[in-house]
Amino acid sequence: MVILGVLTAITIPVVGRVRAAARTTQCQSNLRQLHAAISLHASDNKGRYIQGIGRNAANTADIWWSWATSPLAAYAGGSAALQRIAVCQENQATPPLLNPYINNANGYPYLVNYVVMYQDGTRAVPVSSIETPARMLMMVDSERTNWGVGFGSTTNDSKWARVGALHDGKTNALWCDGHVTTQLVDSLKP
């Protein structure tokens, strides 16, 4: 019995760390899939990123998180697949969310960088305007208690509080060139 107790005491924390690592890896995979969908969408739309918030020039909901109407769903395997990959496993909601603003029953979606995926609500940002894609953030994990569509471009912008540190005190970050890193939120701020 003593041996079983010792083995259990050793195993439980290890299993917890392994599960957390698996959720971090799944989140990174989600972000890479989103980048692929966003890139495909951009290639079919005059080399412009899909907007994170707002409406396009035709006044239709051309935004990435509007699950029912987002044109990004066609590049992500459908609306249900887009809803699933748009939420980190650490940010899933149980029971499902009913908030119409978030509009994703799976949980709180990733946040977009307004510099990349939102310009002025009428014109999407050209991919070619990003000078150093490997150093420009596209998306990050979201903070569920202060969720919003995106975050700002300056250090003192209050929208940075929306970025969640879901992975052992760190956030997963998707960069415009498609690579994903896991790092401290403060290290991402401009």
XYZ file of C-alpha atoms in Angstrom, residues 27 31 88 91 109-111 139-143 162-167 170-173:
22
model
C -2.985 25.445 -29.174
C -2.684 28.838 -34.517
C -7.258 27.302 -27.202
C -9.895 28.718 -22.960
C -11.286 32.885 -29.419
C -7.708 34.003 -30.007
C -7.041 37.736 -30.162
C -2.666 36.402 -32.944
C -2.278 35.426 -29.309
C -4.142 33.548 -26.578
C -7.017 35.475 -25.040
C -7.828 36.304 -21.435
C -6.856 40.992 -23.133
C -3.814 38.786 -23.842
C -3.978 35.614 -21.769
C -1.079 33.783 -20.132
C -2.682 30.354 -20.388
C 0.364 28.125 -20.711
C 3.011 32.308 -20.910
C 1.003 32.911 -24.075
C 1.164 31.243 -27.466
C 1.814 33.796 -30.175
